[in-house]
Amino acid sequence: GLHPRHVQRLIQTRLPKRIQQLLSQISSVADEVGCSVYAVGGFVRDLLLHKKNLDVDIVVEGNAIDFARRFADQHACRVRAHEKFVTAVVIFDDGYKLDVASTRTEYYLEPGALPNVEEASIKLDLYRRDFTINTLALALNHDSYGELLDYFGAQRDLHDKAIRVLHNLSFVEDPTRMFRAVRFEQRLGFKLGMHTENLLRSAVEMDFVQRVGPLRLFNELTIILNEENPFPAISRLEELGLLACLCDQWRVDARVKESFRQAQKALHWHELLYTGSPVERWVVYFLCLSQPLSDDAMAAVCGKLSVPQRWQDILVGERCRVMKVFHRLERDQQKLAEYRPSEVSQRLKGIGDEMLLYAMARTHSDAVRLAVSQYLTQWRDVKPLLNGDDLIALGVDRGPRIGEVLALLRDARLDAEVSSRQDEVDFVRSCQMSC
Ligand code: CTP
């Protein structure tokens, strides 16, 4: 195991000053309150793996809420307490959140149910966790600062690059762990231990996934689909029989693989643009996975995973319509270069970024891809220089006519028929005359 001095050096060299300061503030409050406090879980795992992770989770041997309030009294932050679970979130001015838990064991009354809470020691707290690599605790009190508690072979498994459960019932107690196992495996470049993989396969065999609530399944899937490159994890889910538990029509074949590859490219391109709001990556990949599904099958899987309604509307309702728009664009691709920007914009109007990126990933036509990219980067945000008040001043009737003329102006600007303000004024006057 690592010597505390080595861990202290990792903290000093690997973590931003902000987090180092936070850890020493926690250390002071812990000593004041007189209870042991540890950083635990993914934060410690990633510190040892030299991977960036700024989400500090701490456990307090004592009452987490009292600790959090004491901490907040001394530093500029608020506390949100969860009395029932004896946990708290410390929220800093800049929005940074620190999770504080009390040491506890949870036992699960039935597979998939929410855990019960009871006070217990740190060792029991760590024992209830999913995988050995997540069971490290890093002591933060002054006298023990940098000591690692490693009861379950976490450092050995980090070294061996192995994902191992702590006990045989782990996947039965919480079947979402099967998805987490795959996520960690692919994200960290680790491998399921042999025994762990056997346990997972028999939990799949016994259909334990069906006991998990739809929202929890949705969460696990979206975390995976939001990863930088979700394909390896999706492929592994299929191999383990987990993908079919979510939707028996989801398959990972050459076509889906190619869609994922193209979707990743499109998302990467979109990210580099810094335009507008960030997209929901998972939606794009969800569409890739669901390529062969009928609308009914799509509705069924959305229901089974309780996909939020606003996304269901897009995944089920919009998909067909947008695919038709794209088929038409593809059919016309020879002529597309001659299309006026206003014409292309008209066809793509109202389609969300996720669906556009999916369509970009799917199309085989460079001309269509180019048109969509111009729409996203230039045309979509074009607005006339004149506004409604200007039009009224120019004698346009109040009411719907204003909107019509603004739309015509916008199209004229898109198609480079007007450029200066005077051009727009002249354009409005000619509209007035012709109507
Ligand atoms: N945990 C668990 N079973 C679950 C979910 C979480 O045992 N179904 C435990 C894990 O040991 C984990 C801790 O709760 O270390 C915190 O969960 P989470 O924040 O989801 O995990 P991280 O390891 O921090 O993962 P990530 O790197 O994705 O944030």
XYZ file of C-alpha atoms and ligand atoms in Angstrom:
464
model
C 0.000 0.000 0.000
C 0.940 3.607 -0.499
C 2.667 5.454 2.324
C 0.813 8.554 3.607
C 3.712 10.727 2.468
C 3.255 9.421 -1.055
C -0.488 10.144 -0.914
C 0.214 13.645 0.425
C 2.509 14.214 -2.525
C -0.218 13.037 -4.914
C -2.578 15.556 -3.331
C -0.023 18.342 -3.750
C 0.930 17.526 -7.308
C -2.241 16.133 -8.820
C -5.034 18.257 -7.377
C -5.853 21.890 -8.091
C -5.096 24.346 -5.291
C -8.825 24.818 -4.745
C -9.335 21.141 -3.867
C -6.190 21.002 -1.749
C -7.488 23.945 0.228
C -10.866 22.267 0.598
C -9.247 19.111 1.973
C -7.297 21.074 4.555
C -10.410 23.015 5.574
C -12.194 19.696 6.077
C -9.218 18.514 8.074
C -9.448 21.483 10.473
C -13.163 21.146 11.042
C -12.766 17.388 11.596
C -10.193 17.997 14.326
C -12.354 20.678 15.919
C -15.419 18.485 16.007
C -13.267 15.608 17.172
C -14.384 12.938 14.743
C -12.662 11.031 11.996
C -13.336 12.198 8.469
C -12.366 10.456 5.228
C -12.506 11.173 1.535
C -13.962 8.091 -0.132
C -15.005 6.458 -3.360
C -14.320 7.635 -6.891
C -12.285 10.653 -5.787
C -9.677 8.513 -4.030
C -9.709 5.893 -6.787
C -9.029 8.524 -9.423
C -6.379 10.267 -7.333
C -4.416 7.009 -7.261
C -5.004 6.463 -10.970
C -3.856 10.020 -11.761
C -7.225 10.733 -13.342
C -8.981 14.050 -12.987
C -11.915 13.921 -10.554
C -12.924 16.967 -8.548
C -16.019 15.467 -6.913
C -15.012 15.077 -3.311
C -17.195 12.724 -1.252
C -16.489 12.542 2.433
C -17.764 10.360 5.224
C -17.805 11.411 8.831
C -17.626 9.019 11.742
C -20.426 10.846 13.458
C -23.244 13.031 12.246
C -22.747 14.341 8.733
C -25.314 17.089 9.102
C -23.697 18.509 12.221
C -20.331 18.385 10.496
C -21.653 20.110 7.380
C -23.291 22.897 9.430
C -20.105 23.458 11.400
C -18.138 23.607 8.161
C -20.607 26.049 6.617
C -20.448 28.353 9.663
C -16.752 28.904 8.974
C -16.758 29.143 5.188
C -18.957 30.925 2.699
C -21.401 28.144 1.896
C -24.863 26.734 2.467
C -25.995 23.309 3.638
C -28.736 21.121 2.278
C -29.460 18.394 4.789
C -31.197 15.077 4.188
C -32.344 14.095 7.663
C -33.640 10.713 6.590
C -30.310 9.497 5.235
C -28.199 11.613 7.618
C -26.319 13.104 4.698
C -25.666 16.683 3.657
C -24.482 18.650 0.685
C -22.283 21.681 1.302
C -22.856 24.192 -1.486
C -20.205 26.833 -2.098
C -20.765 30.327 -3.504
C -19.481 29.279 -6.908
C -21.868 26.303 -7.018
C -19.262 23.668 -6.098
C -20.826 20.862 -4.054
C -19.275 18.682 -1.376
C -21.152 15.514 -0.400
C -21.006 14.547 3.248
C -22.275 11.186 4.517
C -22.352 9.593 7.925
C -20.718 6.195 8.197
C -23.469 3.728 7.801
C -24.431 0.371 6.446
C -27.283 -0.029 4.113
C -29.086 -3.170 3.797
C -31.345 -3.805 0.958
C -34.729 -5.233 1.827
C -35.286 -6.570 -1.624
C -33.339 -6.385 -4.843
C -33.636 -2.990 -6.454
C -35.224 -1.276 -3.431
C -33.777 1.781 -1.740
C -31.377 1.089 1.090
C -32.052 1.413 4.847
C -29.723 3.517 6.884
C -27.967 2.608 10.084
C -25.000 3.948 11.939
C -21.897 1.831 11.677
C -18.176 2.091 11.390
C -16.184 3.158 8.378
C -15.335 -0.419 7.502
C -18.965 -1.392 7.197
C -19.597 1.763 5.231
C -16.961 0.758 2.743
C -18.173 -2.826 2.632
C -21.546 -1.772 1.253
C -19.966 -0.301 -1.877
C -20.096 -1.732 -5.368
C -16.529 -2.631 -6.312
C -13.252 -3.016 -4.484
C -11.682 -0.113 -6.413
C -14.302 2.177 -4.860
C -13.629 1.138 -1.265
C -10.600 3.266 -0.479
C -10.858 5.834 2.301
C -8.337 8.622 2.639
C -7.950 9.930 6.187
C -8.215 13.713 6.440
C -7.701 14.407 10.153
C -4.432 16.174 10.876
C -2.667 13.289 12.605
C -3.592 10.689 10.014
C -3.698 12.927 6.928
C -2.913 10.855 3.827
C -3.362 7.421 5.382
C -5.311 5.029 3.211
C -7.811 2.564 4.630
C -7.805 -0.384 2.281
C -9.797 -3.264 3.772
C -10.835 -5.005 0.574
C -7.823 -5.089 -1.711
C -8.560 -1.893 -3.603
C -4.939 -1.031 -4.299
C -4.251 -4.562 -5.514
C -7.195 -4.363 -7.931
C -6.214 -0.894 -9.124
C -2.832 -2.355 -9.873
C -4.337 -5.435 -11.563
C -6.867 -3.266 -13.448
C -9.679 -5.474 -12.193
C -13.316 -4.678 -11.422
C -14.334 -6.949 -8.550
C -17.404 -7.025 -6.330
C -16.976 -7.381 -2.592
C -19.374 -10.252 -2.150
C -21.535 -12.652 -4.155
C -24.815 -10.832 -3.605
C -23.631 -7.456 -4.837
C -25.488 -7.548 -8.170
C -28.552 -9.032 -6.520
C -28.692 -6.262 -3.921
C -28.332 -3.612 -6.564
C -28.623 -4.719 -10.191
C -27.701 -1.233 -11.488
C -24.166 -2.190 -10.486
C -23.990 -4.398 -13.557
C -24.146 -1.288 -15.705
C -21.688 0.513 -13.464
C -19.299 -2.426 -13.784
C -19.296 -2.101 -17.557
C -18.942 1.666 -17.362
C -15.893 1.497 -15.084
C -14.400 -1.327 -17.112
C -14.541 0.626 -20.347
C -13.812 4.048 -18.933
C -10.766 2.962 -16.966
C -9.565 0.304 -19.385
C -10.020 -2.348 -16.684
C -11.427 -5.874 -16.898
C -14.126 -7.599 -14.871
C -12.604 -10.196 -12.563
C -13.516 -13.729 -13.617
C -15.658 -14.465 -10.574
C -17.329 -11.066 -10.870
C -18.116 -11.639 -14.521
C -19.652 -15.016 -13.667
C -21.795 -13.429 -10.974
C -22.894 -10.760 -13.413
C -23.794 -13.275 -16.072
C -25.892 -15.300 -13.677
C -27.678 -12.164 -12.444
C -28.482 -11.395 -16.091
C -29.633 -14.964 -16.546
C -31.984 -14.590 -13.576
C -33.377 -11.366 -15.039
C -32.501 -9.156 -12.084
C -32.427 -6.079 -14.297
C -36.228 -6.223 -14.487
C -36.387 -5.433 -10.769
C -34.741 -2.064 -11.196
C -37.007 0.948 -11.429
C -37.183 2.580 -14.871
C -35.672 5.863 -13.719
C -32.594 4.178 -12.304
C -32.136 2.235 -15.534
C -32.508 5.449 -17.500
C -29.852 7.104 -15.330
C -27.344 4.319 -15.817
C -27.880 4.214 -19.558
C -27.573 7.965 -20.011
C -24.384 8.106 -17.962
C -22.918 5.534 -20.343
C -24.253 7.246 -23.464
C -22.867 10.585 -22.273
C -19.309 9.248 -22.145
C -16.893 10.583 -24.738
C -17.005 7.342 -26.717
C -19.825 5.099 -25.493
C -19.460 2.473 -28.172
C -17.122 0.053 -26.382
C -19.389 0.041 -23.311
C -22.514 -0.500 -25.412
C -20.805 -3.316 -27.228
C -19.772 -4.888 -23.926
C -23.319 -4.500 -22.563
C -24.525 -6.479 -25.532
C -21.949 -9.181 -25.061
C -22.969 -9.611 -21.424
C -26.666 -9.752 -22.317
C -27.402 -6.456 -20.573
C -28.323 -4.471 -23.655
C -31.111 -6.901 -24.463
C -32.449 -6.415 -20.913
C -33.079 -2.769 -21.779
C -34.511 -3.344 -25.241
C -34.554 -6.681 -27.010
C -34.337 -5.011 -30.412
C -31.132 -3.111 -29.708
C -28.233 -4.746 -31.546
C -24.662 -3.777 -32.067
C -23.986 -4.532 -35.714
C -21.728 -2.914 -38.305
C -24.337 -0.289 -39.134
C -24.856 0.791 -35.554
C -21.112 0.830 -35.058
C -20.676 3.140 -38.035
C -23.492 5.409 -36.782
C -21.794 5.724 -33.407
C -18.535 6.605 -35.117
C -20.171 9.266 -37.251
C -22.199 10.569 -34.295
C -19.026 10.973 -32.273
C -17.492 12.957 -35.134
C -20.579 15.158 -35.445
C -20.708 15.776 -31.684
C -17.037 16.611 -31.617
C -17.474 19.059 -34.463
C -20.460 20.647 -32.722
C -18.551 20.964 -29.473
C -15.728 22.833 -31.197
C -18.196 25.412 -32.495
C -19.257 26.595 -29.048
C -22.594 27.536 -30.547
C -25.697 27.862 -28.463
C -26.496 25.459 -25.672
C -24.670 22.181 -25.113
C -26.395 19.163 -26.625
C -27.537 16.040 -24.820
C -25.040 13.549 -26.190
C -27.077 10.590 -24.999
C -30.006 11.556 -27.231
C -27.843 11.347 -30.338
C -26.507 7.918 -29.371
C -29.929 6.726 -28.261
C -31.124 7.488 -31.786
C -28.165 5.569 -33.242
C -29.004 2.518 -31.141
C -32.654 2.703 -32.077
C -32.132 2.967 -35.825
C -33.988 -0.274 -36.670
C -36.849 0.353 -34.234
C -40.343 1.210 -35.411
C -42.115 4.132 -33.755
C -44.064 1.677 -31.607
C -40.917 -0.097 -30.491
C -39.300 3.272 -29.785
C -42.280 4.325 -27.691
C -42.085 1.034 -25.801
C -38.423 1.379 -24.891
C -38.885 5.049 -23.936
C -41.693 4.002 -21.639
C -39.757 1.141 -20.143
C -36.878 3.479 -19.328
C -39.161 6.375 -18.385
C -37.389 8.738 -20.715
C -38.519 12.277 -19.806
C -41.589 13.301 -21.793
C -39.945 16.163 -23.651
C -37.360 13.735 -25.025
C -39.938 11.066 -25.796
C -41.728 13.615 -27.960
C -38.547 14.075 -29.953
C -37.395 10.448 -30.027
C -40.785 9.083 -30.996
C -42.748 11.934 -32.538
C -40.079 13.907 -34.350
C -37.836 11.148 -35.603
C -39.988 10.022 -38.485
C -40.758 13.514 -39.718
C -37.120 14.572 -39.633
C -35.969 11.438 -41.430
C -38.427 12.277 -44.194
C -37.043 15.797 -44.450
C -33.591 14.301 -44.837
C -34.650 11.756 -47.418
C -35.956 14.593 -49.505
C -32.729 16.558 -49.086
C -30.754 13.473 -50.112
C -32.941 12.940 -53.123
C -32.241 16.528 -54.187
C -28.578 16.457 -53.295
C -27.354 17.187 -56.826
C -29.238 20.450 -56.795
C -28.593 21.258 -53.156
C -25.670 23.542 -53.896
C -28.001 25.751 -55.937
C -30.646 25.915 -53.236
C -31.026 29.239 -51.579
C -30.064 29.262 -47.882
C -33.608 30.370 -47.063
C -34.974 27.212 -48.682
C -32.703 24.911 -46.701
C -33.433 26.867 -43.520
C -37.139 26.545 -44.135
C -36.851 22.762 -44.271
C -34.646 22.449 -41.183
C -36.487 25.007 -39.081
C -37.512 23.799 -35.632
C -35.431 20.612 -35.628
C -33.411 20.306 -32.406
C -29.618 20.083 -32.435
C -29.576 16.460 -31.250
C -31.753 15.331 -34.126
C -29.761 17.393 -36.634
C -26.505 15.871 -35.421
C -28.016 12.402 -35.646
C -29.174 13.069 -39.199
C -25.733 14.412 -40.051
C -24.221 11.219 -38.690
C -26.595 9.068 -40.684
C -26.502 10.717 -44.085
C -24.195 9.454 -46.822
C -24.449 12.698 -48.693
C -21.634 15.222 -48.289
C -23.875 17.872 -49.795
C -26.530 17.308 -47.126
C -23.926 17.329 -44.383
C -22.560 20.603 -45.694
C -26.014 22.150 -45.859
C -26.800 21.151 -42.275
C -23.485 22.444 -41.034
C -24.046 25.799 -42.751
C -27.506 25.952 -41.259
C -26.186 25.266 -37.763
C -23.218 27.597 -37.952
C -24.490 30.516 -40.048
C -28.037 30.522 -41.269
C -30.034 29.564 -38.232
C -29.223 32.698 -36.281
C -29.644 35.210 -39.079
C -32.003 38.053 -38.180
C -33.032 41.200 -40.046
C -31.603 44.512 -38.892
C -35.080 46.054 -38.726
C -37.487 45.077 -35.974
C -41.263 45.199 -35.611
C -41.287 48.838 -34.509
C -39.250 49.816 -37.539
C -41.795 48.094 -39.769
C -44.699 49.926 -38.135
C -42.838 53.184 -38.658
C -42.541 52.230 -42.327
C -46.287 51.814 -42.507
C -46.682 48.052 -42.277
C -50.016 47.098 -40.676
C -49.899 45.906 -37.092
C -50.762 42.254 -36.514
C -49.706 39.126 -38.410
C -48.414 41.131 -41.364
C -45.442 42.262 -39.227
C -44.346 38.664 -38.691
C -44.749 37.871 -42.368
C -42.617 40.810 -43.488
C -39.958 40.027 -40.856
C -39.784 36.460 -42.201
C -39.460 37.724 -45.777
C -36.720 40.130 -44.667
C -34.901 37.340 -42.925
C -35.030 35.178 -46.038
C -33.810 38.078 -48.154
C -30.888 38.551 -45.797
C -30.150 34.798 -45.825
C -30.072 34.829 -49.588
C -27.901 37.971 -49.648
C -30.552 40.040 -51.364
C -30.201 42.743 -48.747
C -27.192 43.777 -46.709
C -27.453 47.364 -45.414
C -30.228 48.826 -43.354
C -31.254 50.942 -46.336
C -31.527 47.746 -48.427
C -33.975 46.418 -45.846
C -36.008 49.618 -45.856
C -36.210 49.449 -49.652
C -37.168 45.794 -49.435
C -40.014 46.556 -47.014
C -41.267 49.329 -49.281
C -41.321 46.999 -52.277
C -43.241 44.444 -50.194
C -45.764 47.127 -49.339
C -46.201 48.007 -52.961
C -46.624 44.438 -54.158
C -49.283 43.564 -51.616
N -22.181 3.028 -5.155
C -22.582 1.707 -4.995
N -23.624 1.197 -5.716
C -24.272 1.995 -6.595
C -23.888 3.329 -6.756
C -22.831 3.819 -6.032
O -21.990 0.999 -4.221
N -25.277 1.504 -7.301
C -21.042 3.552 -4.369
C -19.731 3.423 -5.117
O -18.818 2.718 -4.327
C -19.240 4.819 -5.370
C -20.059 5.677 -4.423
O -21.230 4.927 -4.095
O -17.875 4.958 -5.134
C -20.441 6.991 -5.049
O -21.188 6.793 -6.229
P -20.904 7.620 -7.546
O -20.660 9.036 -7.200
O -21.937 7.264 -8.524
O -19.564 6.898 -8.042
P -18.119 7.359 -8.414
O -17.252 6.206 -8.107
O -17.780 8.673 -7.857
O -18.269 7.389 -9.979
P -17.963 8.539 -10.989
O -16.495 8.479 -11.186
O -18.747 8.109 -12.202
O -18.481 9.802 -10.379
